[in-house]
PDB file of C-alpha atoms in Angstrom:
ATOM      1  CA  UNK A 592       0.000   0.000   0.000  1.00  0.00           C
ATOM      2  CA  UNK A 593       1.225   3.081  -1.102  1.00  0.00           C
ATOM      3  CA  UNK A 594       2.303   5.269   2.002  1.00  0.00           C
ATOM      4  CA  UNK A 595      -0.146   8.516   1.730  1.00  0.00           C
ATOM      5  CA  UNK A 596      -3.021   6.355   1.134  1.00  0.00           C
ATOM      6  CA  UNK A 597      -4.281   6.317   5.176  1.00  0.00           C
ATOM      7  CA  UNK A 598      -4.125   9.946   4.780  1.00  0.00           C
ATOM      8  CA  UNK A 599      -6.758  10.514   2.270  1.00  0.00           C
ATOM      9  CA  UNK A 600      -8.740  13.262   2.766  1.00  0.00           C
ATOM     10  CA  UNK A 601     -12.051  14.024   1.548  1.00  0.00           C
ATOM     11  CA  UNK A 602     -10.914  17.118  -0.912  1.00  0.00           C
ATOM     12  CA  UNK A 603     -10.564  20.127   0.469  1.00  0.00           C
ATOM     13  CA  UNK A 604      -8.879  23.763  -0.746  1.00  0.00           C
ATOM     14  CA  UNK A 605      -5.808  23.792   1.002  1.00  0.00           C
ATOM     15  CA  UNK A 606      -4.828  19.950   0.020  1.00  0.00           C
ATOM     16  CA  UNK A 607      -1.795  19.480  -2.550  1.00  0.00           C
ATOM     17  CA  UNK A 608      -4.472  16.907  -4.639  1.00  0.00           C
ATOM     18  CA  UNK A 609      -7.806  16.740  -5.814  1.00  0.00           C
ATOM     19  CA  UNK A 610      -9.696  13.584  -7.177  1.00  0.00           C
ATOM     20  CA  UNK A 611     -11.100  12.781 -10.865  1.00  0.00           C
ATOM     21  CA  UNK A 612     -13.083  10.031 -11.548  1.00  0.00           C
ATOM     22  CA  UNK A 613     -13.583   8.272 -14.465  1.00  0.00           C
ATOM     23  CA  UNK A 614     -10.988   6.644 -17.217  1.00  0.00           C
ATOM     24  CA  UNK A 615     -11.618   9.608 -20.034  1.00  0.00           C
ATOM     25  CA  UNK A 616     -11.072  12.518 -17.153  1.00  0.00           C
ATOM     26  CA  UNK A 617      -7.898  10.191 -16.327  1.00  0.00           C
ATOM     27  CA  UNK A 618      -6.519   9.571 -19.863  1.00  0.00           C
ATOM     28  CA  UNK A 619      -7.472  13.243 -20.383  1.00  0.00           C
ATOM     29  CA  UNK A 620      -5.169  14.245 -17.463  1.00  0.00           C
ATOM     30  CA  UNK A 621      -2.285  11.531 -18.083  1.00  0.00           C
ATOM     31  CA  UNK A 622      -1.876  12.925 -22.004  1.00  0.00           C
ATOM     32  CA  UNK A 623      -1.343  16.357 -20.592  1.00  0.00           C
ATOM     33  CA  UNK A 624       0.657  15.482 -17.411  1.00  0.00           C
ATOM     34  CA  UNK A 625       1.489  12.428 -16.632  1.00  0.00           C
ATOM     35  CA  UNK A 626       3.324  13.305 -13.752  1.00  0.00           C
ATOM     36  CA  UNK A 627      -0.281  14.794 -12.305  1.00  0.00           C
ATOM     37  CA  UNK A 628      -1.680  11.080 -11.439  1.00  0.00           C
ATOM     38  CA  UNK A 629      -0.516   9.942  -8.469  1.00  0.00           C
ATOM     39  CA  UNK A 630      -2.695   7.102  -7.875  1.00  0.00           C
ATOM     40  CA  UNK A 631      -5.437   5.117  -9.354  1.00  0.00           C
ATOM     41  CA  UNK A 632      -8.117   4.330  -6.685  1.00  0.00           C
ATOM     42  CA  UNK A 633     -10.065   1.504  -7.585  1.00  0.00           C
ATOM     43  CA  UNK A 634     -13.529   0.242  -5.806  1.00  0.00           C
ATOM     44  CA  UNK A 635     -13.386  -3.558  -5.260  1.00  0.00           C
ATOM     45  CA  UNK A 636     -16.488  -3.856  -7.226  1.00  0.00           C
ATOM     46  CA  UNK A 637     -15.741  -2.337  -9.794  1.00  0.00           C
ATOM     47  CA  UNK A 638     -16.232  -4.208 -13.722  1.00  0.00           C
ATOM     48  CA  UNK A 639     -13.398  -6.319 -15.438  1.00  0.00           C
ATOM     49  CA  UNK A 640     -13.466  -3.577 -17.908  1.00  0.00           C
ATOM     50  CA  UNK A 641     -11.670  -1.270 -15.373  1.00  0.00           C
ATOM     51  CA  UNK A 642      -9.540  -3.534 -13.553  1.00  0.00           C
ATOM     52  CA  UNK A 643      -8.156  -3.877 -17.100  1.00  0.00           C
ATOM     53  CA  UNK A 644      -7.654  -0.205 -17.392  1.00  0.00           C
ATOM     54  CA  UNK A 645      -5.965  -0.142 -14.254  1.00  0.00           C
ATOM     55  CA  UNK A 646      -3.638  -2.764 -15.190  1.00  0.00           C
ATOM     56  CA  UNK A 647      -2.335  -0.563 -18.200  1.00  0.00           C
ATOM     57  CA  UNK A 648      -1.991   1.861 -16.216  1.00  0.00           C
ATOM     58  CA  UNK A 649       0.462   0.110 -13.771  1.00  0.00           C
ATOM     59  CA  UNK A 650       2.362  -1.207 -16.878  1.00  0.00           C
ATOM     60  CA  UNK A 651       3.089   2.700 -16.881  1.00  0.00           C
ATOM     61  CA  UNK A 652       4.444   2.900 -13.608  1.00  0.00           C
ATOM     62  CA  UNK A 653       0.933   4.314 -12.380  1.00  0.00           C
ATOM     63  CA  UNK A 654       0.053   2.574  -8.419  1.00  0.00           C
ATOM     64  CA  UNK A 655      -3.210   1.468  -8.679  1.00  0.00           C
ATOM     65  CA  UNK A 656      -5.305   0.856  -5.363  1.00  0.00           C
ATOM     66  CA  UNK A 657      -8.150  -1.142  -4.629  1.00  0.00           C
ATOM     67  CA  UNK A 658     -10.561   0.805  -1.826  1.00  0.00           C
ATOM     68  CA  UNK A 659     -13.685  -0.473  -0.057  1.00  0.00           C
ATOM     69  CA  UNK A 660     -17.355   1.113  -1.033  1.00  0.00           C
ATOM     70  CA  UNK A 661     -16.974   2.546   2.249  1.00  0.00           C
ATOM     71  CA  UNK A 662     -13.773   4.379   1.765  1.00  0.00           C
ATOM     72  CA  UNK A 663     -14.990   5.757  -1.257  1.00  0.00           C
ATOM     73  CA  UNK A 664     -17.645   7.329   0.086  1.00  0.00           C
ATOM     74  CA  UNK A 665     -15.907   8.828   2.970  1.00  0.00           C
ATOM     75  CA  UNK A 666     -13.672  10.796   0.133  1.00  0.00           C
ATOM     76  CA  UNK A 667     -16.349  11.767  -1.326  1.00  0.00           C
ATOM     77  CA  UNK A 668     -15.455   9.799  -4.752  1.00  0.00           C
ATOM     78  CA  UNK A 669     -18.530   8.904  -6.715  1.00  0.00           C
ATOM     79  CA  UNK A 670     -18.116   6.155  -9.350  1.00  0.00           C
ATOM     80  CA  UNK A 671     -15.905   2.681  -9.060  1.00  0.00           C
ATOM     81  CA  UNK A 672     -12.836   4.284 -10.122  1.00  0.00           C
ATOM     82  CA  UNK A 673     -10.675   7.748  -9.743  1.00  0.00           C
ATOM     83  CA  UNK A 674      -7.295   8.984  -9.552  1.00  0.00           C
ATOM     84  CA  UNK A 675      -5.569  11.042  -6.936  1.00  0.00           C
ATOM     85  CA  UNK A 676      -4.132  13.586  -9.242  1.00  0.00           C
ATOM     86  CA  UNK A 677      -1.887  16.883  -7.989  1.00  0.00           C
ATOM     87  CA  UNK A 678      -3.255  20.363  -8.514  1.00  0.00           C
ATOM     88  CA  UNK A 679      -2.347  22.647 -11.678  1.00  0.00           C
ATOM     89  CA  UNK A 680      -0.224  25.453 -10.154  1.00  0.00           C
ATOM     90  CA  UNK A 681      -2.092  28.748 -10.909  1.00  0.00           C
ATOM     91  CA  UNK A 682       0.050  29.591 -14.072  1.00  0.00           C
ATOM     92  CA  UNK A 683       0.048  33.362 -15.662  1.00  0.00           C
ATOM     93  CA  UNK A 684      -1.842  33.120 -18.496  1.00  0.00           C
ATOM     94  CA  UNK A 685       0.964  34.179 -21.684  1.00  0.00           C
ATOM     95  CA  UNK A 686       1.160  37.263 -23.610  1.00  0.00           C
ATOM     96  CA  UNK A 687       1.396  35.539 -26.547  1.00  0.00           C
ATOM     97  CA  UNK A 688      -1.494  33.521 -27.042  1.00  0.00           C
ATOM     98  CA  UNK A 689      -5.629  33.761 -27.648  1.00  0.00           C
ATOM     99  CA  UNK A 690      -7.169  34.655 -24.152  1.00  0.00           C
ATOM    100  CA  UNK A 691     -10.735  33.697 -23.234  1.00  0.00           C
ATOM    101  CA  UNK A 692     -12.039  36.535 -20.251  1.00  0.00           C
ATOM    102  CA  UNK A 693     -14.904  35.330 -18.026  1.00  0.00           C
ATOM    103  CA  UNK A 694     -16.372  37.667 -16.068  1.00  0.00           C
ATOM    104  CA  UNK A 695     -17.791  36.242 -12.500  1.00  0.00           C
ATOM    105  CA  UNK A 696     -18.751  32.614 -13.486  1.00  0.00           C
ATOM    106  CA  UNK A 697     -19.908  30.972 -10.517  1.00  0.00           C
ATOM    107  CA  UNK A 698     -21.098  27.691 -11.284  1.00  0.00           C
ATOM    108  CA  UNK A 699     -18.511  25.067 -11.334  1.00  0.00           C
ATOM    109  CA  UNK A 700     -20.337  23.087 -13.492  1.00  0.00           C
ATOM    110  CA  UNK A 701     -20.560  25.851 -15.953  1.00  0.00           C
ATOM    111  CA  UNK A 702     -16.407  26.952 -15.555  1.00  0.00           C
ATOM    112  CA  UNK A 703     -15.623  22.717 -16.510  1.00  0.00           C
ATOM    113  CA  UNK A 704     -18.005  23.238 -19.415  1.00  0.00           C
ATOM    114  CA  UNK A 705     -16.360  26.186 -20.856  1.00  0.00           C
ATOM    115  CA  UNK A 706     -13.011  24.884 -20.507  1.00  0.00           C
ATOM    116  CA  UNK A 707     -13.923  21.913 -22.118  1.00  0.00           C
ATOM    117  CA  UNK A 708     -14.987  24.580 -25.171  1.00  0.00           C
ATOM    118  CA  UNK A 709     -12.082  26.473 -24.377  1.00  0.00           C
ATOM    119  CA  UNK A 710      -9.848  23.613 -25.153  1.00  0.00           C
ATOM    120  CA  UNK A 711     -11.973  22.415 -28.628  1.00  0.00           C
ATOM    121  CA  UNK A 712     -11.098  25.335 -29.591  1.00  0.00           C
ATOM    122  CA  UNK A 713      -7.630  25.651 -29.176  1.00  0.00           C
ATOM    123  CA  UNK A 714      -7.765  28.200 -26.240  1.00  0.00           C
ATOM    124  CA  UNK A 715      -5.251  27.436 -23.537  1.00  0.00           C
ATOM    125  CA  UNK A 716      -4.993  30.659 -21.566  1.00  0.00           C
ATOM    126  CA  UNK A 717      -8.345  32.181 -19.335  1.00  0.00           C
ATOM    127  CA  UNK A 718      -8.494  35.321 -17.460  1.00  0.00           C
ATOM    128  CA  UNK A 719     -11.435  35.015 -14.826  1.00  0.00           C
ATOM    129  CA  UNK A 720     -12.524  38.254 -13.487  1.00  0.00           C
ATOM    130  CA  UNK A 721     -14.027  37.990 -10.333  1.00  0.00           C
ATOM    131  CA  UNK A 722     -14.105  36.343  -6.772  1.00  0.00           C
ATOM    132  CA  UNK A 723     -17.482  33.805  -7.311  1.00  0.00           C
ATOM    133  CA  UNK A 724     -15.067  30.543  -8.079  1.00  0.00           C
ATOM    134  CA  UNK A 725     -12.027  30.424  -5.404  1.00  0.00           C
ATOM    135  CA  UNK A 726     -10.512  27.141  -6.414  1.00  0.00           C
ATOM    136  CA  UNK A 727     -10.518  26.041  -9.783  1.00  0.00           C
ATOM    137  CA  UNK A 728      -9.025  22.697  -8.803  1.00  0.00           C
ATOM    138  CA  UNK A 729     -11.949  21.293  -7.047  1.00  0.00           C
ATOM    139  CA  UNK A 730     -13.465  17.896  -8.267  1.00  0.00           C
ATOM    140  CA  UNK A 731     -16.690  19.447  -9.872  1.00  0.00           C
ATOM    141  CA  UNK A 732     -14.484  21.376 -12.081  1.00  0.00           C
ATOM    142  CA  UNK A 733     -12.079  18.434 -13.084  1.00  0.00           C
ATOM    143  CA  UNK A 734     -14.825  16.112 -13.715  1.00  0.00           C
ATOM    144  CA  UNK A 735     -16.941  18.688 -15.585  1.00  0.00           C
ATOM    145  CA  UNK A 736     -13.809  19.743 -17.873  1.00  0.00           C
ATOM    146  CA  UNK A 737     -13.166  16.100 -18.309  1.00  0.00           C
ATOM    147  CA  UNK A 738      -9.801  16.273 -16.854  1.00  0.00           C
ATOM    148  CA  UNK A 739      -8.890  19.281 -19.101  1.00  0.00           C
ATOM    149  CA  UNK A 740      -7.992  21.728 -16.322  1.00  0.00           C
ATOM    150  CA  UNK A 741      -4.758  20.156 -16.439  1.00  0.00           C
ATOM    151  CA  UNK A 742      -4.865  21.750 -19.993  1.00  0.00           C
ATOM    152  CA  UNK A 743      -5.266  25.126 -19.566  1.00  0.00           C
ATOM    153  CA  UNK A 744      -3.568  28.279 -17.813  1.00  0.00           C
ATOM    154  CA  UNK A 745      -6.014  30.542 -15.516  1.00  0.00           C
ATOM    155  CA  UNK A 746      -5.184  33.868 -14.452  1.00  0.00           C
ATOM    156  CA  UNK A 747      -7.724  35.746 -11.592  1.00  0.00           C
ATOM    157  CA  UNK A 748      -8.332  39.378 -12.052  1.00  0.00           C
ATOM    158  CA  UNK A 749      -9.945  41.870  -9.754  1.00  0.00           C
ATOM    159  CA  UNK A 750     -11.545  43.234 -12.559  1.00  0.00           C
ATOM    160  CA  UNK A 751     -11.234  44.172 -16.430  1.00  0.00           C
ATOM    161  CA  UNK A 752      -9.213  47.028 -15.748  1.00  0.00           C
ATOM    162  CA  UNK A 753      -6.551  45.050 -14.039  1.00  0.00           C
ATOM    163  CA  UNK A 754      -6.616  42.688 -17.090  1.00  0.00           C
ATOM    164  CA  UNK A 755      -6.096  46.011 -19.664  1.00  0.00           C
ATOM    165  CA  UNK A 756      -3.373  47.081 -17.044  1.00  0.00           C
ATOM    166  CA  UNK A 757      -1.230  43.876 -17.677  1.00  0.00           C
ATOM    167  CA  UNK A 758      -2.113  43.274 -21.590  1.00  0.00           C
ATOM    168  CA  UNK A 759      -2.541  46.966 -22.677  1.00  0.00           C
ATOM    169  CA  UNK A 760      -3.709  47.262 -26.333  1.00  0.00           C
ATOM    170  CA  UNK A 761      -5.045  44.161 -26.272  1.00  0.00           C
ATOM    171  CA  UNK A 762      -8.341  43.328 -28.583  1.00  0.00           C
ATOM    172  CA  UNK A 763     -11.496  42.590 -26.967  1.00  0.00           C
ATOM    173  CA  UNK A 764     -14.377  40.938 -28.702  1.00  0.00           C
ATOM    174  CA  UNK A 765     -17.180  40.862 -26.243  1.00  0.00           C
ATOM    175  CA  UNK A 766     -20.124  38.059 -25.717  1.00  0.00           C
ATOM    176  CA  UNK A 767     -22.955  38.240 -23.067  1.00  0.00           C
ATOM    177  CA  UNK A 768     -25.235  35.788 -22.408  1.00  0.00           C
ATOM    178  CA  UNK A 769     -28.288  37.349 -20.311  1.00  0.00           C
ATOM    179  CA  UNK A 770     -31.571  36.346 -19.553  1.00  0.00           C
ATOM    180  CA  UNK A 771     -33.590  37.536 -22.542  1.00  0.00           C
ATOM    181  CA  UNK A 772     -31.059  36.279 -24.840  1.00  0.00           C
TER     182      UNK A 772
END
């Protein structure tokens, strides 16, 4: 047994990992970083189908780990199988590159959605202006993006001022989405 995994932790904010469950939020994760998957957690009763996925996986060095019902549900891991993955450091998004600004999302349901978009479209930089989402590591948002958070660079701004501040001159094409539209 792999020495960290008594100290599990439901997810929280201030841990150094996050969960994603599923193989295409895995895969989705290990083509971008491998280095992000830590673990494979595996519920015992889980189908042969993804015991055989976790076997490739440890043909690629990957630990895999077979948890009780129980244990799953006291880390708050829904489905038969996840992966303890570490967080995407808060990168700078580049000043070379496409940005995508969203202004005060706060559904992370919605944020997972749009960088699943984001990334379909060859967008790998967001500025989020705003305060409504304060961790865009949490498992909604890796599960909704399909593991593509580890894909992208997001940048938090006070507001659109302090975005024109740092990327003066830059050209803004604008899109809002309100009730009566």
């Amino acid at each position: 047994m792999e020495p960290y995994i008594k100290e599990l932790k439901p997810y929280e904010k201030d841990l150094d990992y996050t969960y994603i469950t599923g193989i295409l939020n895995i895969n989705n994760v290990y083509k971008v970083n491998p280095d992000a998957v830590m673990c494979i957690l595996v519920v015992d009763s889980c189908n042969i189908k993804k015991l055989l996925y976790v076997q490739s996986m440890k043909c690629k060095g990957i630990s895999a780990i077979v948890i009780t019902q129980q244990r799953a549900a006291a880390l708050n891991i829904d489905g038969d199988i996840a992966a303890v993955i570490r967080k995407k450091d808060m990168t700078q998004i580049r000043d070379d590159t496409r940005h995508l600004i969203l202004d005060n999302i706060n559904q992370e349901s919605n944020m997972g959605g749009i960088i699943r978009t984001a990334v379909a479209s060859g967008i790998t930089d967001i500025a989020y202006i705003g305060n409504k989402i304060q961790d865009f590591d949490s498992v909604k948002i890796n599960n909704y993006s399909v593991g593509l958070r580890h894909s992208v660079n997001i940048e938090v701004f006070d507001n659109i001022s302090s975005y024109l501040e740092r990327f003066p001159g830059r050209r803004i094409y604008s899109f809002i989405l309100s009730e009566d539209s």
